[in-house]
Coordinates of C-alpha atoms and ligand atoms in Angstrom, one line a residue:
X9 CA 0.0 0.0 0.0
X10 CA 1.4 3.4 -1.0
X11 CA 1.5 6.3 1.5
X12 CA -1.3 8.9 0.8
X13 CA -0.9 12.6 0.0
X14 CA -3.2 15.6 -0.5
X15 CA -3.4 17.1 -3.9
X16 CA -5.5 19.7 -5.7
X17 CA -6.8 18.3 -8.9
X18 CA -8.5 19.9 -11.9
X19 CA -10.9 17.5 -13.6
X20 CA -12.6 19.9 -16.1
X21 CA -11.6 23.3 -17.5
X22 CA -13.2 26.3 -15.8
X23 CA -14.4 24.2 -12.8
X24 CA -13.2 24.4 -9.2
X25 CA -10.3 22.2 -8.2
X26 CA -10.9 19.2 -5.9
X27 CA -8.6 18.6 -3.0
X28 CA -8.3 14.8 -2.5
X29 CA -6.1 12.2 -0.9
X30 CA -4.3 10.2 -3.5
X31 CA -1.4 7.7 -3.4
X32 CA 2.1 9.0 -3.3
X33 CA 3.6 7.8 -6.6
X34 CA 6.4 5.2 -6.7
X35 CA 9.8 6.6 -7.8
X36 CA 10.8 5.3 -11.3
X37 CA 14.5 4.6 -12.1
X38 CA 16.4 7.7 -13.1
X39 CA 13.9 10.0 -11.2
X40 CA 13.5 11.4 -7.7
X41 CA 10.7 11.7 -5.2
X42 CA 10.4 15.2 -3.7
X43 CA 8.5 15.9 -0.5
X44 CA 7.1 19.4 -1.2
X45 CA 7.1 22.1 1.5
X46 CA 5.6 24.9 -0.5
X47 CA 4.4 26.0 -4.0
X48 CA 3.7 29.4 -5.3
X49 CA 0.5 30.1 -7.2
X50 CA 1.4 31.4 -10.7
X51 CA -1.2 33.0 -13.0
X52 CA -0.2 30.4 -15.6
X53 CA -1.8 27.8 -13.3
X54 CA -5.1 29.7 -13.6
X55 CA -4.7 29.8 -17.4
X56 CA -4.0 26.0 -17.3
X57 CA -7.1 25.1 -15.3
X58 CA -9.3 27.4 -17.5
X59 CA -7.9 25.9 -20.7
X60 CA -7.0 29.4 -21.9
X61 CA -4.2 28.5 -24.3
X62 CA -4.2 26.8 -27.8
X63 CA -2.2 23.8 -26.5
X64 CA -4.3 22.3 -23.6
X65 CA -2.9 20.6 -20.5
X66 CA -3.6 17.0 -19.5
X67 CA -6.7 16.4 -17.5
X68 CA -7.1 15.5 -14.8
X69 CA -4.3 17.8 -13.8
X70 CA -2.4 18.6 -10.6
X71 CA -1.2 22.2 -11.4
X72 CA 1.8 24.0 -9.9
X73 CA 5.3 24.7 -11.0
X74 CA 6.8 26.8 -8.2
X75 CA 7.3 23.7 -5.9
X76 CA 10.1 23.5 -3.4
X77 CA 11.0 20.7 -1.0
X78 CA 13.3 17.9 0.1
X79 CA 14.4 14.9 -1.9
X80 CA 12.7 12.0 -0.1
X81 CA 14.1 9.1 -2.2
X82 CA 16.1 8.6 -5.4
X83 CA 15.4 6.1 -8.1
X84 CA 17.8 3.5 -9.4
X85 CA 20.8 5.0 -11.3
X86 CA 20.4 8.5 -10.1
X87 CA 23.7 10.3 -9.5
X88 CA 24.6 13.8 -8.2
X89 CA 21.6 14.2 -5.9
X90 CA 20.7 12.5 -2.7
X91 CA 18.0 12.2 0.0
X92 CA 17.7 15.3 2.0
X93 CA 18.8 17.7 -0.8
X94 CA 16.7 20.9 -1.0
X95 CA 15.4 21.3 -4.5
X96 CA 12.8 23.2 -6.6
X97 CA 10.7 21.8 -9.4
X98 CA 10.2 24.4 -12.2
X99 CA 8.0 24.7 -15.3
X100 CA 10.6 22.9 -17.4
X101 CA 10.0 19.4 -16.1
X102 CA 12.4 17.9 -18.6
X103 CA 13.7 18.3 -22.1
X104 CA 15.3 15.9 -24.6
X105 CA 18.9 17.1 -24.1
X106 CA 19.8 16.2 -27.7
X107 CA 18.0 18.7 -30.1
X108 CA 19.5 21.9 -31.5
X109 CA 17.8 24.0 -28.8
X110 CA 19.0 21.7 -25.9
X111 CA 22.5 21.6 -27.3
X112 CA 22.7 25.4 -27.7
X113 CA 21.6 26.3 -24.2
X114 CA 18.0 26.9 -25.2
X115 CA 16.3 23.9 -23.6
X116 CA 13.3 26.1 -22.9
X117 CA 12.5 25.8 -26.6
X118 CA 12.9 22.0 -26.9
X119 CA 10.0 20.5 -28.8
X120 CA 10.1 17.4 -26.7
X121 CA 9.9 19.2 -23.4
X122 CA 7.5 18.3 -20.6
X123 CA 6.0 21.0 -18.4
X124 CA 5.3 20.7 -14.7
X125 CA 1.7 21.2 -13.8
X126 CA 0.7 21.2 -17.5
X127 CA 1.7 18.1 -19.5
X128 CA 2.7 16.3 -16.3
X129 CA 1.3 16.5 -12.8
X130 CA 2.7 19.4 -10.8
X131 CA 3.3 20.7 -7.3
X132 CA -0.1 21.4 -5.7
X133 CA 0.5 18.2 -3.9
X134 CA 2.6 16.9 -1.0
X135 CA 4.9 14.9 -3.2
X136 CA 6.1 15.0 -6.8
X137 CA 8.3 12.8 -9.0
X138 CA 10.9 15.0 -10.7
X139 CA 13.8 14.7 -13.1
X140 CA 17.1 15.1 -11.2
X141 CA 18.7 16.8 -14.3
X142 CA 16.1 19.6 -14.3
X143 CA 15.4 20.5 -10.7
X144 CA 17.0 23.5 -9.1
X145 CA 19.3 23.2 -6.2
X146 CA 18.3 25.8 -3.6
X147 CA 20.9 28.0 -2.1
X148 CA 21.6 27.0 1.5
X149 CA 20.7 30.4 2.9
X150 CA 17.4 30.8 1.1
X151 CA 14.3 29.6 2.9
X152 CA 11.7 27.4 1.0
X153 CA 9.0 30.2 1.0
X154 CA 11.6 32.7 -0.1
X155 CA 12.8 30.5 -3.0
X156 CA 9.5 29.1 -4.3
X157 CA 8.4 31.9 -6.6
X158 CA 11.8 32.4 -8.0
X159 CA 11.3 29.0 -9.7
X160 CA 8.9 30.6 -12.2
X161 CA 8.1 34.3 -11.5
X162 CA 11.7 35.3 -10.6
X163 CA 13.3 33.3 -13.4
X164 CA 10.8 34.5 -16.0
X165 CA 11.4 38.2 -15.4
X166 CA 15.1 37.8 -14.8
X167 CA 15.4 36.2 -18.3
X168 CA 12.8 38.7 -19.7
X169 CA 14.8 41.7 -18.5
X170 CA 18.0 40.2 -20.1
X171 CA 16.0 39.8 -23.3
X172 CA 15.1 43.5 -23.4
X173 CA 18.9 44.2 -23.8
X174 CA 18.6 47.2 -21.4
X175 CA 21.8 48.3 -19.6
X176 CA 22.5 49.9 -16.3
X177 CA 21.2 53.4 -16.4
X178 CA 18.6 52.7 -19.1
X179 CA 14.8 52.9 -18.5
X180 CA 12.6 49.8 -18.5
X181 CA 8.8 49.8 -18.2
X182 CA 7.4 46.9 -16.1
X183 CA 3.8 46.6 -17.2
X184 CA 1.8 44.6 -14.5
X185 CA 3.1 44.5 -10.9
X186 CA 1.7 41.1 -9.9
X187 CA 3.7 38.0 -8.9
X188 CA 6.1 38.5 -11.8
X189 CA 6.1 42.2 -12.0
X190 CA 7.0 42.9 -8.3
X191 CA 10.1 40.7 -8.8
X192 CA 10.9 42.3 -12.1
X193 CA 11.2 45.7 -10.4
X194 CA 13.7 44.3 -8.0
X195 CA 15.8 42.5 -10.6
X196 CA 15.9 45.6 -12.7
X197 CA 16.9 47.9 -9.8
X198 CA 19.6 45.4 -8.7
X199 CA 21.0 45.6 -12.3
X200 CA 21.1 49.5 -12.1
X201 CA 18.2 49.9 -14.5
X202 CA 15.6 52.7 -13.9
X203 CA 12.0 51.5 -13.6
X204 CA 8.6 52.7 -14.6
X205 CA 6.0 50.4 -13.0
X206 CA 2.4 50.2 -14.4
X207 CA -0.7 48.6 -12.9
X208 CA -4.4 49.2 -12.6
X209 CA -4.5 48.8 -8.8
X210 CA -3.2 51.2 -6.1
X211 CA -2.2 48.3 -3.8
X212 CA 0.2 46.9 -6.4
X213 CA 1.5 50.4 -7.2
X214 CA 2.2 51.0 -3.5
X215 CA 4.2 47.8 -3.5
X216 CA 6.1 49.1 -6.6
X217 CA 6.9 52.4 -4.8
X218 CA 8.2 50.5 -1.7
X219 CA 10.4 48.5 -4.1
X220 CA 11.9 51.7 -5.4
X221 CA 10.3 52.0 -8.8
X222 CA 11.4 55.4 -10.0
X223 CA 8.0 56.2 -11.6
X224 CA 4.6 54.5 -11.0
X225 CA 1.6 55.0 -13.2
X226 CA -2.0 53.8 -12.6
X227 CA -3.0 53.0 -16.2
X228 CA -6.6 52.9 -15.3
X229 CA -6.4 56.6 -14.4
X230 CA -3.6 58.1 -16.5
X231 CA -2.4 57.7 -20.1
X232 CA 0.9 55.9 -19.7
X233 CA 2.2 56.6 -23.2
X234 CA 1.8 60.3 -22.9
X235 CA 3.4 60.3 -19.4
X236 CA 6.4 58.1 -20.5
X237 CA 7.0 60.1 -23.7
X238 CA 6.9 63.4 -21.7
X239 CA 9.0 62.2 -18.8
X240 CA 11.8 60.2 -20.6
X241 CA 11.1 60.3 -24.4
X242 CA 10.3 56.6 -24.4
X243 CA 11.8 53.6 -22.6
X244 CA 14.7 51.5 -23.8
X245 CA 12.8 48.3 -22.8
X246 CA 9.3 47.2 -22.0
X247 CA 8.5 44.0 -20.1
X248 CA 4.9 43.1 -20.3
X249 CA 3.6 40.8 -17.6
X250 CA 0.1 42.2 -17.5
X251 CA -2.7 39.8 -18.3
X252 CA -4.3 42.2 -20.7
X253 CA -3.8 42.2 -24.5
X254 CA -4.2 46.0 -24.5
X255 CA -1.0 46.3 -22.4
X256 CA 0.9 44.7 -25.3
X257 CA -0.2 47.2 -28.0
X258 CA 0.3 50.1 -25.6
X259 CA 3.8 48.8 -24.7
X260 CA 5.1 49.2 -28.2
X261 CA 4.2 52.9 -28.1
X262 CA 6.1 53.3 -24.8
X263 CA 9.4 52.4 -26.5
X264 CA 11.9 55.0 -27.7
X265 CA 13.7 54.4 -31.1
X266 CA 15.7 51.1 -31.1
X267 CA 13.7 49.9 -28.0
X268 CA 12.9 46.3 -27.3
X269 CA 9.5 45.0 -25.9
X270 CA 9.5 41.6 -24.3
X271 CA 6.3 39.7 -24.0
X272 CA 6.0 37.3 -21.0
X273 CA 2.3 37.8 -20.0
X274 CA 0.1 35.2 -21.6
X275 CA -3.5 36.4 -21.9
X276 CA -5.2 34.7 -24.8
X277 CA -5.6 37.0 -27.8
X278 CA -3.7 39.2 -30.3
X279 CA -2.5 42.7 -30.6
X280 CA -1.9 45.0 -33.5
X281 CA 1.6 46.1 -34.5
X282 CA 2.2 49.1 -36.7
X283 CA 4.6 48.1 -39.5
X284 CA 5.6 51.7 -40.2
X285 CA 6.4 52.4 -36.5
X286 CA 8.3 49.2 -36.1
X287 CA 10.4 49.6 -39.2
X288 CA 11.1 53.4 -39.0
X289 CA 11.9 53.3 -35.3
X290 CA 13.8 50.0 -35.4
X291 CA 11.7 48.5 -32.6
X292 CA 12.0 44.8 -31.6
X293 CA 9.1 42.8 -30.2
X294 CA 10.1 39.5 -28.7
X295 CA 8.5 36.7 -26.7
X296 CA 10.2 35.0 -23.8
X297 CA 9.4 31.8 -22.1
X298 CA 10.6 31.1 -18.5
X299 CA 14.4 30.7 -18.5
X300 CA 17.1 28.0 -18.8
X301 CA 18.7 26.1 -16.0
X302 CA 21.6 28.5 -16.0
X303 CA 19.1 31.5 -15.8
X304 CA 17.5 29.7 -12.8
X305 CA 20.8 29.4 -11.0
X306 CA 21.5 33.1 -11.6
X307 CA 18.0 34.2 -10.6
X308 CA 18.1 32.2 -7.3
X309 CA 21.5 33.7 -6.6
X310 CA 20.0 37.2 -6.7
X311 CA 17.5 36.1 -4.1
X312 CA 20.2 34.4 -2.0
X313 CA 22.2 37.6 -1.9
X314 CA 19.1 39.5 -0.7
X315 CA 18.8 41.6 -3.8
X316 CA 15.3 40.2 -4.6
X317 CA 12.7 39.3 -2.0
X318 CA 9.4 37.6 -2.8
X319 CA 6.5 39.4 -1.0
X320 CA 4.3 36.5 -0.2
X321 CA 1.3 35.5 1.8
X322 CA 1.1 31.9 3.0
X323 CA -2.1 30.0 2.3
X324 CA -3.5 26.4 2.4
X325 CA -4.1 24.0 -0.5
X326 CA -7.8 23.7 0.6
X327 CA -8.2 27.4 -0.2
X328 CA -7.0 27.1 -3.9
X329 CA -10.3 28.0 -5.5
X330 CA -10.5 31.3 -3.4
X331 CA -6.9 32.0 -4.4
X332 CA -7.8 31.7 -8.1
X333 CA -10.9 33.9 -7.6
X334 CA -8.7 36.6 -6.0
X335 CA -6.1 36.2 -8.8
X336 CA -8.8 36.6 -11.5
X337 CA -9.9 39.9 -10.1
X338 CA -6.3 41.1 -9.5
X339 CA -6.8 41.2 -5.7
X340 CA -3.4 39.6 -4.9
X341 CA -0.4 41.8 -3.9
X342 CA 2.9 39.9 -4.5
X343 CA 2.5 36.1 -4.5
X344 CA 0.3 33.6 -2.6
X345 CA 2.4 30.6 -1.6
X346 CA 0.7 27.4 -0.5
X347 CA 2.2 25.5 2.5
X348 CA 2.0 21.8 1.8
Ligands
NAD461 P1 -0.6 38.1 -11.5 O1 -2.1 37.9 -11.5 O2 0.1 37.9 -10.2 O3 -0.3 39.6 -11.9 C1 -0.9 40.3 -13.0 C2 -0.8 41.8 -12.7 O4 -1.2 42.5 -13.9 C3 -1.8 42.2 -11.6 O5 -1.1 43.0 -10.6 C4 -2.8 43.1 -12.4 O6 -3.4 44.1 -11.6 C5 -2.0 43.6 -13.5 N1 -2.8 44.1 -14.6 C6 -3.9 43.6 -15.2 N2 -4.3 44.3 -16.2 C7 -3.4 45.3 -16.4 C8 -3.2 46.3 -17.3 N3 -4.1 46.6 -18.3 N4 -2.2 47.1 -17.2 C9 -1.2 46.9 -16.2 N5 -1.4 45.9 -15.3 C10 -2.4 45.1 -15.4 O7 0.0 37.2 -12.6 P2 1.5 36.7 -12.7 O8 1.6 35.4 -12.0 O9 2.5 37.7 -12.5 O10 1.5 36.3 -14.3 C11 1.4 37.3 -15.3 C12 1.3 36.7 -16.7 O11 2.5 36.1 -17.0 C13 0.3 35.5 -16.8 O12 -0.4 35.6 -18.1 C14 1.1 34.3 -16.8 O13 0.6 33.2 -17.4 C15 2.3 34.8 -17.5 N6 3.6 34.0 -17.3 C16 4.4 33.8 -18.3 C17 5.6 33.2 -18.2 C18 6.5 33.0 -19.3 O14 7.4 32.2 -19.3 N7 6.4 33.8 -20.4 C19 5.9 32.7 -16.9 C20 5.1 32.9 -15.9 C21 3.9 33.6 -16.0
ZN462 ZN1 4.6 30.3 -13.7
ZN463 ZN1 15.6 19.2 -26.8

């Protein structure tokens, strides 16, 4: 008889998750069993359980890809990781390791990749089977709750900022100050980049101010394009984390000549791009998906050095449907992290 664990399971898109007791899976050879301590709630989990994206997740599904915990047991043949190690299980569950993307340090683009809490069961559970080659090793001085949301939110914005190609002293717009955005402000400031933070809620903008954003704009009340053009003649980079297609079309207009806009927010939909404006002003619009294992090491290191701190509220697995409702109406400041 297997040991039992609690897990939050989505059976149908758009329906509440069900918290159930299910057997702890056996650890296959080459894999590890992780006893999870905490998991952050990412907006992508909400997209997953709503079936928002063109490629659908498995159903039934245990969501969650910001899981952290302790290695409970290792499967046959596993080397380089042992019982008791502190690890994190990110969105990139595993990749093939052999294709042109894997071989060139772009494993996040591997066409054979599996994704935690999407194509395989994730971390809204007390245990997970993980691939030892793709888990993060948590820095010794970083607590579990402090590390959890670096696994996706921190990693994604750290990579996204690099993808804007902004340099120390340049201006970046962080559009959306949610789980991702509040960390983006801190990574940017730590890199010496000047920050304009945009959101539609005062609570988030207050957090942005406390994190030393140089300018904050409530886009529900003020025209951000006019304000940015007047204040700084356009930004060098824009990182869009907001879950609103309108933020993407507005973001392009916030750029100065030669600027780069990076898309990380994933609302379903499209936005218009002016060919003339893009060509004449040599603008770049680029997507960015999480980050590689190397990016993950680097983004965790910023947190371990105290340069980036996740502002979180602890919650319970049983409360997951209320957490999702709050997320849908943008009522969360920082991140909710589930204690498992
Ligand atoms: P979140 O719900 O914590 O934050 C979203 C924030 O956007 C909220 O603060 C909200 O008030 C703000 N917002 C909403 N509409 C806005 C608007 N018009 N202008 C400015 N701000 C607005 O979500 P999150 O967990 O930070 O995730 C954000 C998005 O990023 C989601 O779509 C998620 O799926 C996506 N994501 C992408 C990647 C990737 O690799 N590309 C990784 C993680 C998350
Ligand atoms: Zn995520
Ligand atoms: Zn590959």
